[in-house]
Amino acid sequence: MKGAWLLFRKEILQAVRDRRTVFMTVAFPLVFYPLLFGLIGGFVQRQKEELSSLAPRLVVVSEGADELVRALEEAPGFSVLSVGDLERGQGAMDEGLGEVLLLARREPARGELGYAVTLYYDAADQRAQAGAAKVKAFLADYLQGLARERLVAMGVDPEELTPPFTLEEVDVGGEEALARMLLSQLLPYFLVLSILTGAMGLGAEITAGEKERGTLATLLSSRLSRREIVLGKFMAVLAVSLVTAVLSAAGLLLGIQSFGVGLGGLPVGSVAWVLALLVPLAMTLSALVIIVGSFARTQKEASAYLLPVTMLVVVLGISTTFGGGELGGAKLAVPIAGPMAAIKQALMGGLTLGEVGWALLSSLGVAGLLLWAAVRFFHSEKVLFRI
Amino acid sequence: MKAVSARGLTKVFRGRRGQVRAVDGVSFTVEQGEIFGLLGPNGAGKTTTLRMLATLISPTEGTAEVMGYDILSAPQKVRARIGFLTTETGLYERLTPWETLLFFGRIFGYGPGEVEARAEATLRVLGLEGLKHRRVGTLSAGERQKLSLGRCLIHDPPVLILDEPTASLDVFVARTVTELIRRLRAEGHTILLSTHDLHLAERLCDRLGIIHRGRLVAVGSPEELGEEVGGVDFEEVFFRTLRRAGLSPMGANPVPGRAGEA
């Protein structure tokens, strides 16, 4: 297997001299991901602040509900524009004079406190949504206040009617649990994509690309065995895809930090599991890229063949990361999806050694099978001259 | 022992549009230390024959031996005894000539000190010492072709299989390459090359096999071939040989020869 090692070294030397590979492997994950998450984080933060300080502009149509409208006008945090009827109200909304149109109708037939309130707003507009939420909270308080007044007027102490019940919410997870939840959802998906990106770039070049440039014929007529050639190329793709994945993970962590969420409490054990689980994931994907790239006649053809592979991996990634069904135990033996689910579990806690074993063994098996098929294909002349 | 011995080599390619008999029952031998040329137009079956001998493709029928090893049963041993130059230079653009030679030398099992000494010597023979640390991608076509030859020579193989070694080279580089090939013969290498250049074949090869439409129609030294068909120059010899074999250089077969021709 000395030949495989020699070929691996040659492929890596070429890869580090290729600007595109270096950019995709090192610069892209370390610069693009933090930048992307930094921008998203900044945007989300700004929007959150903007919505919390929003004073919703209300267009109000009162049909005998002047008391309610007055209370709204006096309440802090609202800007109220009263109009005569619903048609005018809708006209004002169309002109962009308000986020929410409120139609308040007094309904004495339903009792002294009878009101019918209708809110019109665009649910797709975040400002309108936030405005409507504020109006709803105000109305709940207002109606509660009216009820209390009425009880007092009836000589009843409202406190006596209220059961001795208190509700307190305590976030036991804290900031770190939130970060871990975020990581467990994002990291497996990002890792599998970055492994594939790293593997595809180099893999297509050192298989189909070599065919196109005529260098594969040189290798095939050398003393290297077909097995050494496949193994050397596989090791190179595996190494580059692993480096891409580790740097992508680092970039992602930096990005998440820029949300202002601390990750200091991420256990070393979880990090170690994630790194260990990258290997089976990268093995399967690298072997897949090698066999697809070897089958293709040109680099362009290889990219076309790898597109469905990417789509499949994306679908697997989304269903594993965001899907409801949990993969656990022997189910972690499912190629690609298994190690991804295991990474998710490792971050959330509760991953067992047995489960890692399932993911590792099945990936080894699948990668081995794919490489065996690749060696068989390299023994055929079709690897060079497929008509 | 013959350096190369081909017996009934046949290659049929099967594609979506049917099958093509690219090489049809080709048999010839190459003596050790000679330059043997396969001469024929484009598409004659020269490259396919050489690829079979280099174990890149398997014959549909027939077989061949290179330095006593069968291409079908001992391909690895055959590969260890040949240096194969393809029509493309087959070089890695991001490596330097020095790294290229070290890589191929190590592949063929040379240790660190030995491979470096061989690489130095090869670069000196090729006149590429001054370019040893330049990237291959920046070399001229002639420099690349010389390096490709160097890559074939790094493990000192007894047999060199060269597919169109002077094609697409300017006259100066082509001359350097042909001189190098002669020198390699003088050092004891056997050279099997393909060419469609009649003058190169006549000047360079000790013996020739004329191949057309996959069939080997004549084998002999340029002089022997001339005597057989009686041509005034080698171009005439080539065409007369094809006609005698009932093969038209251009049109459909068979084409009768002109009056008075052999």
PDB file of C-alpha atoms in Angstrom, chain A residues 2-3 6-7 9-11 13-15 17-19 21 205 210-226 228 233 297 379-381 384-387, chain B residues 11-16 51 54-59 76 79-80 82-86 88-96 99 102-104 106-111 135 151:
ATOM      1  CA  LYS A   2       3.075   2.229  -0.260  1.00  0.00           C
ATOM      2  CA  GLY A   3       1.846   3.307  -3.681  1.00  0.00           C
ATOM      3  CA  LEU A   6       2.711   8.113  -2.475  1.00  0.00           C
ATOM      4  CA  LEU A   7      -0.337   8.962  -4.549  1.00  0.00           C
ATOM      5  CA  ARG A   9       0.917  12.773  -0.905  1.00  0.00           C
ATOM      6  CA  LYS A  10       1.008  13.803  -4.546  1.00  0.00           C
ATOM      7  CA  GLU A  11      -2.743  14.589  -4.576  1.00  0.00           C
ATOM      8  CA  LEU A  13       0.540  18.567  -2.733  1.00  0.00           C
ATOM      9  CA  GLN A  14      -1.454  19.411  -5.834  1.00  0.00           C
ATOM     10  CA  ALA A  15      -4.525  20.316  -3.782  1.00  0.00           C
ATOM     11  CA  ARG A  17      -1.314  24.465  -4.733  1.00  0.00           C
ATOM     12  CA  ASP A  18      -4.794  24.835  -6.171  1.00  0.00           C
ATOM     13  CA  ARG A  19      -6.259  28.197  -5.198  1.00  0.00           C
ATOM     14  CA  THR A  21      -9.384  24.030  -3.402  1.00  0.00           C
ATOM     15  CA  GLU A 205     -10.729  16.813 -10.279  1.00  0.00           C
ATOM     16  CA  GLU A 210      -7.396  13.322 -14.574  1.00  0.00           C
ATOM     17  CA  LYS A 211      -9.131  11.473 -17.382  1.00  0.00           C
ATOM     18  CA  GLU A 212      -9.777  14.714 -19.204  1.00  0.00           C
ATOM     19  CA  ARG A 213      -6.162  15.888 -18.899  1.00  0.00           C
ATOM     20  CA  GLY A 214      -4.748  12.499 -19.912  1.00  0.00           C
ATOM     21  CA  THR A 215      -2.877  11.956 -16.657  1.00  0.00           C
ATOM     22  CA  LEU A 216      -4.985   8.989 -15.569  1.00  0.00           C
ATOM     23  CA  ALA A 217      -3.632   6.913 -18.472  1.00  0.00           C
ATOM     24  CA  THR A 218      -0.124   7.682 -17.197  1.00  0.00           C
ATOM     25  CA  LEU A 219      -1.044   6.443 -13.714  1.00  0.00           C
ATOM     26  CA  LEU A 220      -2.814   3.365 -15.015  1.00  0.00           C
ATOM     27  CA  SER A 221       0.196   2.363 -17.093  1.00  0.00           C
ATOM     28  CA  SER A 222       2.503   2.774 -14.093  1.00  0.00           C
ATOM     29  CA  ARG A 223       3.390   0.143 -11.535  1.00  0.00           C
ATOM     30  CA  LEU A 224       0.636   1.268  -9.146  1.00  0.00           C
ATOM     31  CA  SER A 225      -2.090  -1.307  -8.687  1.00  0.00           C
ATOM     32  CA  ARG A 226      -5.706  -0.288  -9.304  1.00  0.00           C
ATOM     33  CA  GLU A 228      -3.513   1.603  -4.678  1.00  0.00           C
ATOM     34  CA  LYS A 233      -7.321   9.090  -4.246  1.00  0.00           C
ATOM     35  CA  ARG A 297     -15.875  11.127 -18.605  1.00  0.00           C
ATOM     36  CA  HIS A 379      -9.846  -2.785 -13.518  1.00  0.00           C
ATOM     37  CA  SER A 380     -12.143  -2.237 -16.467  1.00  0.00           C
ATOM     38  CA  GLU A 381     -10.963  -0.219 -19.467  1.00  0.00           C
ATOM     39  CA  LEU A 384     -10.562   5.447 -19.343  1.00  0.00           C
ATOM     40  CA  PHE A 385     -12.526   4.751 -22.495  1.00  0.00           C
ATOM     41  CA  ARG A 386     -16.241   4.702 -21.792  1.00  0.00           C
ATOM     42  CA  ILE A 387     -18.151   5.139 -25.049  1.00  0.00           C
TER      43      ILE A 387
ATOM     44  CA  LYS B  11      -9.989  -4.948 -30.439  1.00  0.00           C
ATOM     45  CA  VAL B  12     -13.678  -4.461 -31.024  1.00  0.00           C
ATOM     46  CA  PHE B  13     -15.335  -1.429 -29.446  1.00  0.00           C
ATOM     47  CA  ARG B  14     -19.030  -1.767 -28.803  1.00  0.00           C
ATOM     48  CA  GLY B  15     -21.012   1.416 -28.538  1.00  0.00           C
ATOM     49  CA  ARG B  16     -24.543   2.659 -28.973  1.00  0.00           C
ATOM     50  CA  ARG B  51      -2.845   0.897 -25.439  1.00  0.00           C
ATOM     51  CA  ALA B  54       0.503  -0.890 -22.278  1.00  0.00           C
ATOM     52  CA  THR B  55      -2.317  -2.888 -20.574  1.00  0.00           C
ATOM     53  CA  LEU B  56      -4.686   0.064 -20.556  1.00  0.00           C
ATOM     54  CA  ILE B  57      -7.251  -1.864 -22.564  1.00  0.00           C
ATOM     55  CA  SER B  58      -7.734  -5.584 -23.042  1.00  0.00           C
ATOM     56  CA  PRO B  59      -7.749  -7.220 -26.449  1.00  0.00           C
ATOM     57  CA  GLN B  76       1.505  -5.512 -13.451  1.00  0.00           C
ATOM     58  CA  ARG B  79       3.751  -2.187 -16.598  1.00  0.00           C
ATOM     59  CA  ALA B  80       6.936  -2.427 -14.536  1.00  0.00           C
ATOM     60  CA  ILE B  82       7.473  -0.299 -19.964  1.00  0.00           C
ATOM     61  CA  GLY B  83       7.457   3.453 -20.134  1.00  0.00           C
ATOM     62  CA  PHE B  84       4.286   4.613 -21.900  1.00  0.00           C
ATOM     63  CA  LEU B  85       4.008   8.021 -23.498  1.00  0.00           C
ATOM     64  CA  THR B  86       0.438   8.909 -24.422  1.00  0.00           C
ATOM     65  CA  GLU B  88      -1.307  13.838 -24.276  1.00  0.00           C
ATOM     66  CA  THR B  89       1.751  14.686 -22.204  1.00  0.00           C
ATOM     67  CA  GLY B  90       0.097  13.167 -19.126  1.00  0.00           C
ATOM     68  CA  LEU B  91       1.790  15.533 -16.698  1.00  0.00           C
ATOM     69  CA  TYR B  92       0.528  17.214 -13.536  1.00  0.00           C
ATOM     70  CA  GLU B  93       0.458  20.960 -14.118  1.00  0.00           C
ATOM     71  CA  ARG B  94       0.901  21.946 -10.470  1.00  0.00           C
ATOM     72  CA  LEU B  95       3.983  19.808  -9.886  1.00  0.00           C
ATOM     73  CA  THR B  96       7.503  20.796 -10.909  1.00  0.00           C
ATOM     74  CA  GLU B  99       8.549  16.531  -8.187  1.00  0.00           C
ATOM     75  CA  LEU B 102      10.498  11.895  -7.923  1.00  0.00           C
ATOM     76  CA  PHE B 103       6.841  10.843  -7.805  1.00  0.00           C
ATOM     77  CA  PHE B 104       7.119   8.416 -10.718  1.00  0.00           C
ATOM     78  CA  ARG B 106       9.149   6.373  -6.095  1.00  0.00           C
ATOM     79  CA  ILE B 107       6.138   4.643  -7.622  1.00  0.00           C
ATOM     80  CA  PHE B 108       8.549   2.297  -9.359  1.00  0.00           C
ATOM     81  CA  GLY B 109      10.177   1.497  -6.056  1.00  0.00           C
ATOM     82  CA  TYR B 110      13.321   3.640  -5.972  1.00  0.00           C
ATOM     83  CA  GLY B 111      14.524   4.707  -2.533  1.00  0.00           C
ATOM     84  CA  ARG B 135       5.656  24.408 -12.388  1.00  0.00           C
ATOM     85  CA  ARG B 151       8.839  10.478 -16.805  1.00  0.00           C
TER      86      ARG B 151
END
